[in-house]
Amino acid sequence: MFLEERQESIMNMLNAEGKVRVKELSEKFGVTEDCIRKDLGSLEKQGRLKRTYGGAVVLRENNHVIEISKRKTTDVDAKRRIAHAAVKLIHDRDMVFLDISTSNLAIAELLAKDQRELTIVTNMIDILLILANHPKIRVVFAGGKINKSRDGFWGGMTMDFISRLKPDVAFVGAIGVDAMENSVSTYDIEDGINKAQIIRVSKRAYVVAEARKLSTDGNYNYATLDTLSGLITDSMPSEKVCEALARYGVELIVP
C-alpha cells in the first residue's frame, strides 16, 4: 500500500470511529508504530486530524461566531425543535433558569405563549424583554457586569446571585459538546463560569445544543456531561455519541 493510500485509509477509519490508536493502526497496516506516528503528524499538518497521546481524534470545528446577534439567524428550525422539547420538561410553578443562549431565546418565545405560573431567572437581556410583561410569569434578572456582546451579564455580582438560587430546572447553552471527551464548552471563560455555577445549583440541568455542535468546540470547557441531567438536541446523533452519553448517565432528548 502506498503512503497516500494508507493515510486515506487512516482518515476513513478516523471518520468512522471518531478516533484511532497508533498500535492498532500499526498492526492493521503491518508497519512500525513510528511510521504511523509520521502518518498522523503529516495528516495533522494538513489540518485533517488532531493528534493525541497514543493516537488521533477527529478535528473539531471552532467557528468563533461569538456574538449572539450573529447566531440568532442560524439553525432557526433546530432551535425551535429544541425549545419545544425543553418546554415539556418544565412543570407548573417551577423556577427555571435560562442563561445566555439563542436556544434559550427560542424557549422564552414559547413561554411567552404559555399560561402556566412560572418564575424565570435569566442573565440574558432579550429573554427579559420577551417575558417581562407576561401576566403569569415572574421574571428575575441576574445583573452584574455587561458582557462583551452586550446581550447579557456575567462577573462576580452575577455569580454571587446565582449561587443563592435553587432552580427546579436550568437550560444552558453551549458552543460545543464533545461526547468522546466528556466535555461541554463555550467561548468566554466568564460565560463558562456562570454556566457551571447554574448547573451546580439547579435540581435538574440540561444543555441545549443543535446537533452540529456535537462536532464543534469552544475555547473553555465549563462542564462534563456526567454532571448534567440531559442533552437536548434537534436530531439523533451517531450511535457512538449515544453510547457515550449513556455511559455518562445523560438522558438524550430529541424531539
XYZ file of N, CA and C in Angstrom:
765
model
N 0.843 -1.197 0.000
C 0.000 0.000 0.000
C 0.879 1.249 0.000
N 0.570 2.175 -0.922
C 1.316 3.421 -0.970
C 0.993 4.289 0.252
N 1.915 5.212 0.568
C 1.746 6.080 1.729
C 0.428 6.838 1.661
N 0.114 7.401 0.479
C -1.118 8.187 0.335
C -2.349 7.324 0.566
N -2.303 6.071 0.094
C -3.429 5.159 0.283
C -3.609 4.823 1.765
N -2.486 4.594 2.455
C -2.557 4.276 3.878
C -3.133 5.446 4.665
N -2.699 6.652 4.318
C -3.201 7.817 5.031
C -4.688 8.047 4.775
N -5.138 7.782 3.556
C -6.572 7.907 3.274
C -7.364 6.858 4.037
N -6.781 5.649 4.159
C -7.441 4.591 4.932
C -7.522 4.980 6.402
N -6.467 5.612 6.900
C -6.468 6.086 8.294
C -7.582 7.111 8.486
N -7.722 8.042 7.532
C -8.765 9.055 7.634
C -10.161 8.438 7.571
N -10.339 7.421 6.728
C -11.637 6.748 6.648
C -11.980 6.078 7.974
N -10.984 5.445 8.586
C -11.194 4.809 9.890
C -11.508 5.858 10.955
N -10.785 6.970 10.902
C -10.976 8.030 11.880
C -12.376 8.631 11.773
N -12.823 8.888 10.556
C -14.150 9.474 10.358
C -15.261 8.520 10.778
N -14.999 7.223 10.646
C -15.997 6.221 11.032
C -16.033 6.001 12.535
N -14.842 6.012 13.177
C -14.746 5.651 14.596
C -14.631 6.855 15.534
N -14.210 8.007 14.999
C -14.031 9.174 15.854
C -12.634 9.296 16.430
N -11.905 8.187 16.511
C -10.522 8.205 16.986
C -9.806 6.960 16.501
N -8.489 7.018 16.448
C -7.656 5.870 16.069
C -6.477 5.785 17.022
N -5.911 4.583 17.153
C -4.760 4.372 18.027
C -3.571 3.889 17.209
N -2.385 4.375 17.570
C -1.161 4.058 16.835
C -0.926 2.554 16.791
N -1.033 1.891 17.920
C -0.761 0.450 17.991
C -1.678 -0.349 17.081
N -2.955 -0.019 17.093
C -3.922 -0.737 16.255
C -3.667 -0.483 14.771
N -3.321 0.755 14.430
C -3.015 1.071 13.030
C -1.756 0.353 12.570
N -0.772 0.280 13.434
C 0.478 -0.411 13.121
C 0.217 -1.869 12.783
N -0.624 -2.507 13.598
C -0.942 -3.925 13.372
C -1.776 -4.110 12.111
N -2.709 -3.211 11.872
C -3.586 -3.331 10.706
C -2.815 -3.201 9.396
N -1.895 -2.221 9.346
C -1.191 -1.951 8.090
C 0.160 -2.654 7.984
N 0.582 -3.321 9.054
C 1.834 -4.062 9.017
C 3.053 -3.174 8.884
N 3.009 -2.007 9.536
C 4.155 -1.092 9.529
C 4.493 -0.747 10.978
N 5.619 -0.097 11.180
C 6.046 0.230 12.539
C 5.171 1.336 13.143
N 5.157 1.405 14.458
C 4.415 2.462 15.134
C 5.001 3.833 14.802
N 6.320 3.878 14.617
C 6.960 5.141 14.251
C 6.462 5.623 12.889
N 6.253 4.675 11.984
C 5.722 5.013 10.656
C 4.318 5.605 10.775
N 3.506 5.002 11.620
C 2.145 5.503 11.827
C 2.178 6.887 12.458
N 3.073 7.100 13.403
C 3.179 8.421 14.031
C 3.514 9.487 12.994
N 4.389 9.134 12.042
C 4.731 10.078 10.975
C 3.512 10.363 10.096
N 2.713 9.315 9.829
C 1.483 9.498 9.055
C 0.548 10.476 9.773
N 0.381 10.256 11.066
C -0.519 11.112 11.840
C 0.008 12.546 11.903
N 1.329 12.687 12.011
C 1.944 14.006 12.023
C 1.712 14.737 10.715
N 1.845 14.005 9.617
C 1.622 14.589 8.297
C 0.171 15.006 8.124
N -0.767 14.160 8.563
C -2.188 14.467 8.437
C -2.583 15.647 9.329
N -1.931 15.759 10.484
C -2.205 16.891 11.372
C -1.734 18.193 10.721
N -0.568 18.165 10.087
C -0.050 19.365 9.407
C -0.965 19.792 8.266
N -1.667 18.812 7.675
C -2.608 19.113 6.600
C -3.941 19.631 7.147
N -4.057 19.642 8.467
C -5.287 20.116 9.096
C -6.431 19.131 9.018
N -6.117 17.817 8.977
C -7.157 16.818 8.790
C -7.506 16.043 10.062
N -6.672 16.146 11.095
C -6.953 15.472 12.354
C -6.202 16.162 13.485
N -6.452 15.708 14.706
C -5.746 16.220 15.867
C -5.068 15.049 16.566
N -3.766 15.143 16.729
C -3.035 14.069 17.397
C -3.282 14.113 18.900
N -3.357 12.931 19.493
C -3.485 12.795 20.942
C -2.443 11.778 21.405
N -2.316 11.622 22.713
C -1.378 10.632 23.236
C -1.811 9.236 22.784
N -0.977 8.580 21.985
C -1.257 7.226 21.529
C -2.134 7.112 20.313
N -2.484 8.248 19.678
C -3.346 8.148 18.517
C -3.767 9.492 17.969
N -5.014 9.578 17.517
C -5.537 10.814 16.942
C -7.053 10.807 17.039
N -7.635 12.014 16.985
C -9.091 12.164 17.007
C -9.519 13.072 15.872
N -10.815 13.050 15.592
C -11.378 13.900 14.547
C -11.139 15.364 14.894
N -10.781 16.146 13.910
C -10.578 17.584 14.103
C -11.935 18.256 14.203
N -12.194 18.885 15.334
C -13.473 19.541 15.578
C -13.383 21.016 15.208
N -14.495 21.577 14.755
C -14.514 22.968 14.278
C -14.632 23.959 15.426
N -14.088 25.128 15.215
C -14.312 26.265 16.104
C -14.498 27.472 15.211
N -15.762 27.855 15.019
C -16.074 28.908 14.040
C -15.961 30.325 14.585
N -15.816 30.461 15.903
C -15.650 31.765 16.546
C -16.755 32.759 16.192
N -18.000 32.256 16.091
C -19.128 33.168 15.929
C -19.612 33.478 17.339
N -19.050 34.542 17.917
C -19.227 34.794 19.342
C -20.503 35.574 19.642
N -20.822 36.576 18.858
C -21.931 37.459 19.195
C -23.282 36.780 18.975
N -24.138 36.878 19.977
C -25.477 36.300 19.907
C -26.231 36.830 18.693
N -26.081 38.125 18.407
C -26.815 38.740 17.295
C -26.512 38.042 15.971
N -25.307 37.497 15.836
C -24.924 36.813 14.601
C -25.370 35.354 14.592
N -25.736 34.827 15.787
C -26.150 33.432 15.867
C -27.667 33.270 15.838
N -28.392 34.380 15.991
C -29.852 34.295 16.053
C -30.456 33.742 14.772
N -29.830 34.038 13.641
C -30.409 33.651 12.355
C -29.892 32.316 11.832
N -29.090 31.604 12.635
C -28.586 30.297 12.210
C -29.355 29.185 12.912
N -29.593 28.095 12.196
C -30.244 26.894 12.750
C -31.562 27.222 13.450
N -32.349 28.095 12.848
C -33.584 28.559 13.495
C -34.552 27.400 13.751
N -34.763 26.538 12.759
C -35.680 25.411 12.920
C -35.185 24.449 13.997
N -33.874 24.209 14.024
C -33.299 23.313 15.027
C -33.549 23.860 16.429
N -33.373 25.161 16.603
C -33.586 25.770 17.920
C -35.050 25.702 18.341
N -35.949 25.828 17.393
C -37.371 25.712 17.717
C -37.715 24.302 18.164
N -37.131 23.319 17.502
C -37.362 21.925 17.889
C -36.829 21.673 19.302
N -35.655 22.178 19.569
C -35.066 22.048 20.909
C -35.960 22.724 21.953
N -36.440 23.901 21.622
C -37.285 24.658 22.557
C -38.560 23.899 22.892
N -39.200 23.302 21.898
C -40.430 22.539 22.141
C -40.163 21.367 23.085
N -39.019 20.706 22.911
C -38.666 19.588 23.796
C -38.372 20.084 25.211
N -37.707 21.230 25.315
C -37.339 21.775 26.626
C -38.572 22.194 27.429
N -39.520 22.847 26.772
C -40.708 23.344 27.463
C -41.497 22.202 28.109
N -41.450 21.021 27.503
C -42.154 19.853 28.066
C -41.553 19.399 29.396
N -40.324 19.824 29.678
C -39.660 19.427 30.926
C -39.940 20.398 32.071
N -40.662 21.476 31.769
C -40.971 22.494 32.771
C -42.331 22.199 33.393
N -42.387 22.247 34.725
C -43.638 21.996 35.441
C -44.228 23.306 35.961
N -45.512 23.286 36.197
C -46.187 24.466 36.743
C -45.531 24.894 38.053
N -45.317 26.188 38.197
C -44.709 26.833 39.369
C -43.205 26.580 39.514
N -42.586 26.018 38.509
C -41.128 25.812 38.533
C -40.390 27.141 38.506
N -39.208 27.144 39.148
C -38.225 28.201 38.894
C -37.302 27.680 37.805
N -37.192 28.426 36.715
C -36.433 27.989 35.535
C -35.326 28.992 35.251
N -34.108 28.509 35.103
C -33.002 29.398 34.721
C -32.717 29.234 33.224
N -32.763 30.347 32.514
C -32.408 30.386 31.092
C -31.189 31.294 30.956
N -30.044 30.723 30.621
C -28.843 31.560 30.528
C -28.706 32.138 29.125
N -27.577 32.769 28.861
C -27.362 33.429 27.570
C -27.167 32.373 26.482
N -28.171 32.252 25.611
C -28.164 31.215 24.578
C -29.277 31.506 23.580
N -29.007 31.340 22.301
C -30.055 31.549 21.308
C -31.103 30.441 21.367
N -30.721 29.247 21.807
C -31.714 28.186 22.017
C -32.632 28.555 23.173
N -32.075 29.163 24.213
C -32.899 29.617 25.333
C -33.812 30.771 24.925
N -33.364 31.555 23.981
C -34.212 32.619 23.447
C -35.451 32.009 22.781
N -35.249 30.902 22.081
C -36.373 30.192 21.454
C -37.302 29.613 22.519
N -36.743 29.148 23.639
C -37.575 28.663 24.754
C -38.417 29.802 25.304
N -37.798 30.958 25.494
C -38.517 32.124 26.019
C -39.671 32.523 25.097
N -39.457 32.442 23.803
C -40.510 32.798 22.848
C -41.710 31.868 22.981
N -41.468 30.589 23.275
C -42.573 29.658 23.504
C -43.250 29.936 24.845
N -42.453 30.225 25.856
C -43.023 30.502 27.180
C -43.867 31.768 27.181
N -43.582 32.674 26.267
C -44.373 33.910 26.168
C -45.831 33.601 25.832
N -46.076 32.417 25.250
C -47.441 31.991 24.902
C -47.996 30.991 25.908
N -47.197 30.654 26.915
C -47.565 29.650 27.917
C -48.386 30.310 29.023
N -49.341 29.581 29.572
C -50.217 30.156 30.602
C -49.945 29.593 31.991
N -48.862 28.842 32.163
C -48.514 28.340 33.481
C -47.877 29.430 34.331
N -47.988 29.271 35.637
C -47.322 30.186 36.554
C -45.889 29.703 36.747
N -44.939 30.554 36.392
C -43.531 30.185 36.442
C -42.699 31.346 36.975
N -41.521 31.006 37.465
C -40.508 32.024 37.755
C -39.352 31.773 36.802
N -39.048 32.744 35.982
C -37.946 32.618 35.030
C -36.801 33.504 35.495
N -35.638 32.899 35.688
C -34.434 33.641 36.040
C -33.523 33.651 34.815
N -32.991 34.798 34.486
C -32.113 34.875 33.317
C -31.077 35.977 33.495
N -29.993 35.854 32.782
C -29.000 36.932 32.697
C -28.884 37.431 31.252
N -29.878 37.088 30.415
C -29.886 37.489 29.006
C -30.938 38.576 28.788
N -30.547 39.697 28.234
C -31.425 40.855 28.084
C -32.623 40.543 27.190
N -32.414 39.857 26.071
C -33.517 39.569 25.153
C -34.603 38.721 25.809
N -34.206 37.788 26.659
C -35.184 36.944 27.354
C -35.996 37.789 28.327
N -35.330 38.696 29.020
C -36.028 39.621 29.926
C -37.087 40.417 29.160
N -36.720 40.949 28.002
C -37.632 41.772 27.217
C -38.829 40.974 26.712
N -38.610 39.721 26.363
C -39.696 38.879 25.848
C -40.715 38.547 26.931
N -40.241 38.293 28.158
C -41.122 37.774 29.206
C -41.550 38.802 30.255
N -40.986 39.979 30.215
C -41.197 40.960 31.286
C -42.666 41.288 31.543
N -43.499 41.326 30.512
C -44.900 41.728 30.669
C -45.879 40.561 30.728
N -45.351 39.328 30.829
C -46.233 38.162 30.898
C -46.991 38.182 32.230
N -48.319 38.037 32.199
C -49.105 38.170 33.444
C -48.892 37.055 34.462
N -48.432 35.879 34.012
C -48.298 34.755 34.941
C -46.851 34.327 35.191
N -45.936 35.011 34.549
C -44.525 34.661 34.725
C -43.815 35.754 35.511
N -43.212 35.352 36.615
C -42.392 36.287 37.381
C -40.976 36.208 36.827
N -40.440 37.317 36.397
C -39.101 37.342 35.807
C -38.105 37.917 36.806
N -37.037 37.176 37.033
C -35.963 37.617 37.920
C -34.708 37.761 37.075
N -34.101 38.931 37.141
C -32.936 39.185 36.289
C -31.643 39.147 37.103
N -30.687 38.380 36.597
C -29.379 38.268 37.242
C -28.438 39.296 36.620
N -28.313 40.439 37.264
C -27.480 41.508 36.727
C -26.024 41.364 37.132
N -25.233 42.367 36.803
C -23.806 42.342 37.088
C -23.057 43.188 36.078
N -21.979 42.647 35.562
C -21.186 43.345 34.547
C -21.662 42.918 33.167
N -21.932 43.888 32.299
C -22.412 43.540 30.960
C -21.305 42.843 30.178
N -21.695 41.847 29.396
C -20.691 41.030 28.702
C -20.201 41.693 27.408
N -19.260 41.030 26.739
C -18.631 41.605 25.544
C -19.622 41.832 24.419
N -20.593 40.919 24.296
C -21.578 41.048 23.224
C -22.690 42.021 23.569
N -22.714 42.478 24.824
C -23.707 43.435 25.315
C -25.119 42.883 25.205
N -25.258 41.552 25.403
C -26.573 40.925 25.361
C -26.948 40.281 26.697
N -26.058 40.409 27.697
C -26.341 39.804 28.992
C -25.280 40.180 30.009
N -25.359 39.541 31.163
C -24.478 39.905 32.275
C -23.733 38.695 32.829
N -22.537 38.965 33.322
C -21.739 37.945 33.997
C -20.836 38.638 35.007
N -19.888 37.916 35.580
C -18.981 38.517 36.549
C -19.346 38.167 37.980
N -18.633 38.773 38.933
C -18.760 38.433 40.349
C -20.151 38.629 40.910
N -20.802 39.747 40.582
C -22.145 40.010 41.106
C -23.144 38.975 40.581
N -23.031 38.653 39.295
C -23.908 37.648 38.697
C -23.691 36.291 39.362
N -22.430 35.941 39.548
C -22.088 34.662 40.175
C -22.630 34.581 41.591
N -22.473 35.656 42.353
C -22.954 35.662 43.734
C -24.467 35.465 43.769
N -25.162 36.113 42.864
C -26.619 35.973 42.801
C -27.008 34.533 42.460
N -26.366 33.972 41.436
C -26.680 32.604 41.017
C -26.447 31.614 42.157
N -25.381 31.827 42.934
C -25.016 30.887 43.998
C -26.087 30.784 45.072
N -26.972 31.780 45.172
C -28.014 31.794 46.195
C -29.320 31.159 45.729
N -29.365 30.765 44.467
C -30.594 30.211 43.895
C -30.648 28.686 44.011
N -31.871 28.150 43.875
C -32.070 26.706 43.780
C -33.128 26.432 42.707
N -32.793 26.680 41.438
C -33.781 26.479 40.367
C -34.233 25.018 40.283
N -35.498 24.834 39.914
C -36.006 23.480 39.699
C -35.397 22.870 38.437
N -35.213 23.697 37.438
C -34.633 23.220 36.180
C -33.886 24.366 35.505
N -32.782 24.035 34.864
C -31.994 25.036 34.145
C -31.680 24.526 32.745
N -31.652 25.462 31.820
C -31.244 25.158 30.449
C -30.057 26.056 30.128
N -28.931 25.453 29.766
C -27.721 26.216 29.482
C -27.272 25.963 28.050
N -26.808 27.008 27.412
C -26.348 26.894 26.037
C -24.923 26.375 25.967
N -24.501 26.021 24.767
C -23.147 25.510 24.540
C -22.698 25.860 23.132
N -21.400 26.002 22.987
C -20.803 26.159 21.659
C -20.389 24.799 21.116
N -19.931 23.934 22.017
C -19.518 22.600 21.600
C -19.844 21.559 22.648
N -20.185 20.355 22.177
C -20.423 19.208 23.054
C -19.586 18.054 22.520
N -18.630 17.599 23.312
C -17.735 16.523 22.893
C -18.028 15.277 23.729
N -18.842 14.387 23.163
C -19.241 13.184 23.892
C -18.070 12.247 24.123
N -17.110 12.237 23.217
C -15.966 11.334 23.364
C -15.041 11.786 24.489
N -14.961 13.098 24.705
C -14.076 13.645 25.728
C -14.820 14.092 26.982
N -16.141 13.850 27.016
C -16.947 14.174 28.196
C -16.837 15.655 28.567
N -17.066 16.528 27.590
C -16.922 17.958 27.866
C -17.972 18.783 27.130
N -18.302 19.927 27.739
C -19.199 20.913 27.140
C -18.471 22.252 27.195
N -18.453 22.977 26.087
C -17.621 24.179 26.027
C -18.376 25.395 25.522
N -17.767 26.561 25.815
C -18.272 27.842 25.325
C -17.074 28.687 24.920
N -17.308 29.939 24.510
C -16.202 30.779 24.063
C -15.518 31.523 25.206
N -16.319 32.170 26.047
C -15.752 33.049 27.069
C -15.653 32.366 28.423
N -14.570 32.598 29.121
C -14.351 31.997 30.434
C -15.434 32.426 31.416
N -15.746 33.729 31.453
C -16.743 34.208 32.411
C -18.124 33.631 32.126
N -18.455 33.489 30.860
C -19.711 32.842 30.485
C -19.701 31.392 30.972
N -18.581 30.705 30.784
C -18.465 29.317 31.213
C -18.569 29.158 32.720
N -17.974 30.083 33.457
C -18.047 30.040 34.924
C -19.490 30.211 35.382
N -20.223 31.124 34.731
C -21.647 31.281 35.041
C -22.409 29.991 34.794
N -22.190 29.397 33.623
C -22.913 28.182 33.248
C -22.625 27.046 34.241
N -21.369 26.905 34.623
C -21.001 25.855 35.572
C -21.712 26.054 36.908
N -21.798 27.300 37.342
C -22.476 27.603 38.611
C -23.973 27.309 38.516
N -24.580 27.638 37.391
C -26.004 27.360 37.185
C -26.264 25.858 37.283
N -25.407 25.069 36.662
C -25.551 23.612 36.717
C -25.436 23.109 38.149
N -24.486 23.655 38.901
C -24.256 23.203 40.282
C -25.458 23.456 41.186
N -26.116 24.600 41.033
C -27.179 24.964 41.978
C -28.548 24.429 41.561
N -28.709 23.965 40.335
C -30.022 23.550 39.834
C -30.321 22.087 40.150
N -31.591 21.813 40.412
C -32.005 20.433 40.699
C -31.889 19.559 39.456
N -32.238 20.146 38.316
C -32.064 19.473 37.027
C -31.428 20.469 36.067
N -30.454 20.020 35.286
C -29.771 20.925 34.354
C -29.590 20.233 33.006
N -30.005 20.917 31.964
C -29.928 20.379 30.610
C -29.122 21.323 29.718
N -28.265 20.752 28.899
C -27.600 21.535 27.863
C -28.474 21.505 26.626
N -28.680 22.677 26.038
C -29.449 22.789 24.794
C -28.458 23.116 23.671
N -28.390 22.242 22.677
C -27.380 22.418 21.627
C -27.836 21.763 20.330
N -27.742 22.507 19.225
C -28.047 21.928 17.929
C -27.099 20.767 17.634
N -27.556 19.825 16.820
C -26.780 18.616 16.549
C -25.391 18.924 15.990
N -25.261 19.990 15.221
C -23.953 20.319 14.642
C -22.920 20.635 15.722
N -23.383 21.036 16.913
C -22.454 21.387 17.984
C -21.808 20.157 18.623
N -22.263 18.980 18.219
C -21.611 17.749 18.675
C -20.280 17.537 17.965
N -19.997 18.378 16.970
C -18.708 18.277 16.272
C -17.974 19.620 16.250
N -18.365 20.535 17.153
C -17.662 21.813 17.250
C -17.172 22.030 18.678
N -16.248 22.949 18.844
C -15.671 23.245 20.146
C -15.646 24.742 20.405
N -15.777 25.112 21.669
C -15.470 26.461 22.099
C -14.034 26.483 22.585
N -13.715 27.482 23.419
C -12.352 27.618 23.934
C -12.241 27.293 25.420
N -13.411 27.073 26.067
C -13.395 26.873 27.517
C -14.381 25.771 27.886
N -13.873 24.672 28.452
C -14.727 23.584 28.917
C -15.328 23.968 30.264
N -16.634 24.131 30.316
C -17.257 24.586 31.555
C -17.938 23.475 32.342
N -18.138 22.311 31.729
C -18.788 21.213 32.451
C -18.450 19.889 31.794
N -18.618 18.828 32.558
C -18.556 17.481 31.997
C -19.983 16.991 31.821
N -20.193 16.130 30.857
C -21.538 15.654 30.565
C -22.159 14.915 31.734
N -21.317 14.239 32.525
C -21.855 13.439 33.621
C -22.360 14.279 34.788
N -22.244 15.612 34.708
C -22.827 16.488 35.731
C -24.217 16.980 35.322
N -24.670 16.578 34.141
C -25.935 17.059 33.592
C -27.054 16.042 33.753
N -28.285 16.550 33.749
C -29.448 15.664 33.709
C -29.664 15.155 32.288
N -29.370 16.000 31.318
C -29.608 15.581 29.944
C -29.072 16.547 28.914
N -29.117 16.100 27.666
C -28.738 16.886 26.498
C -29.945 16.954 25.585
N -30.359 18.156 25.227
C -31.482 18.339 24.301
C -30.917 18.816 22.971
N -31.156 18.051 21.926
C -30.655 18.414 20.607
C -31.756 18.171 19.584
N -31.535 18.570 18.335
C -32.622 18.557 17.362
C -32.699 17.315 16.496
N -31.642 16.507 16.429
C -31.687 15.279 15.635
C -30.795 14.224 16.284
N -31.080 12.966 15.980
C -30.385 11.863 16.628
C -28.915 11.827 16.221
N -27.994 11.864 17.198
C -26.569 11.791 16.881
C -26.151 10.368 16.528
N -24.866 10.195 16.246
C -24.351 8.882 15.858
C -24.491 7.875 16.997
N -24.401 6.617 16.653
C -24.511 5.550 17.658
C -23.430 5.680 18.721
N -22.227 6.061 18.305
C -21.121 6.187 19.266
C -21.376 7.311 20.263
N -21.945 8.406 19.790
C -22.282 9.504 20.696
C -23.362 9.057 21.678
N -24.363 8.359 21.176
C -25.437 7.849 22.037
C -24.874 6.916 23.106
N -23.946 6.054 22.716
C -23.336 5.124 23.673
C -22.546 5.881 24.740
N -21.819 6.920 24.316
C -21.031 7.710 25.264
C -21.945 8.426 26.257
N -23.029 9.012 25.764
C -23.969 9.706 26.646
C -24.570 8.740 27.657
N -24.883 7.532 27.193
C -25.449 6.515 28.085
C -24.452 6.142 29.182
N -23.177 6.066 28.829
C -22.144 5.734 29.829
C -22.074 6.803 30.923
N -22.290 8.058 30.535
C -22.220 9.157 31.496
C -23.531 9.338 32.262
N -24.556 8.562 31.900
C -25.837 8.686 32.577
C -26.605 9.916 32.160
N -26.349 10.408 30.949
C -27.001 11.619 30.438
C -28.182 11.234 29.565
N -29.347 11.752 29.890
C -30.527 11.488 29.083
C -30.425 12.276 27.776
N -30.619 11.594 26.659
C -30.618 12.243 25.358
C -32.058 12.517 24.969
N -32.359 13.791 24.725
C -33.728 14.192 24.375
C -33.729 14.772 22.978
N -34.447 14.094 22.070
C -34.556 14.536 20.687
C -36.048 14.658 20.363
N -36.520 15.788 19.859
C -37.946 15.973 19.576
C -38.487 14.906 18.622
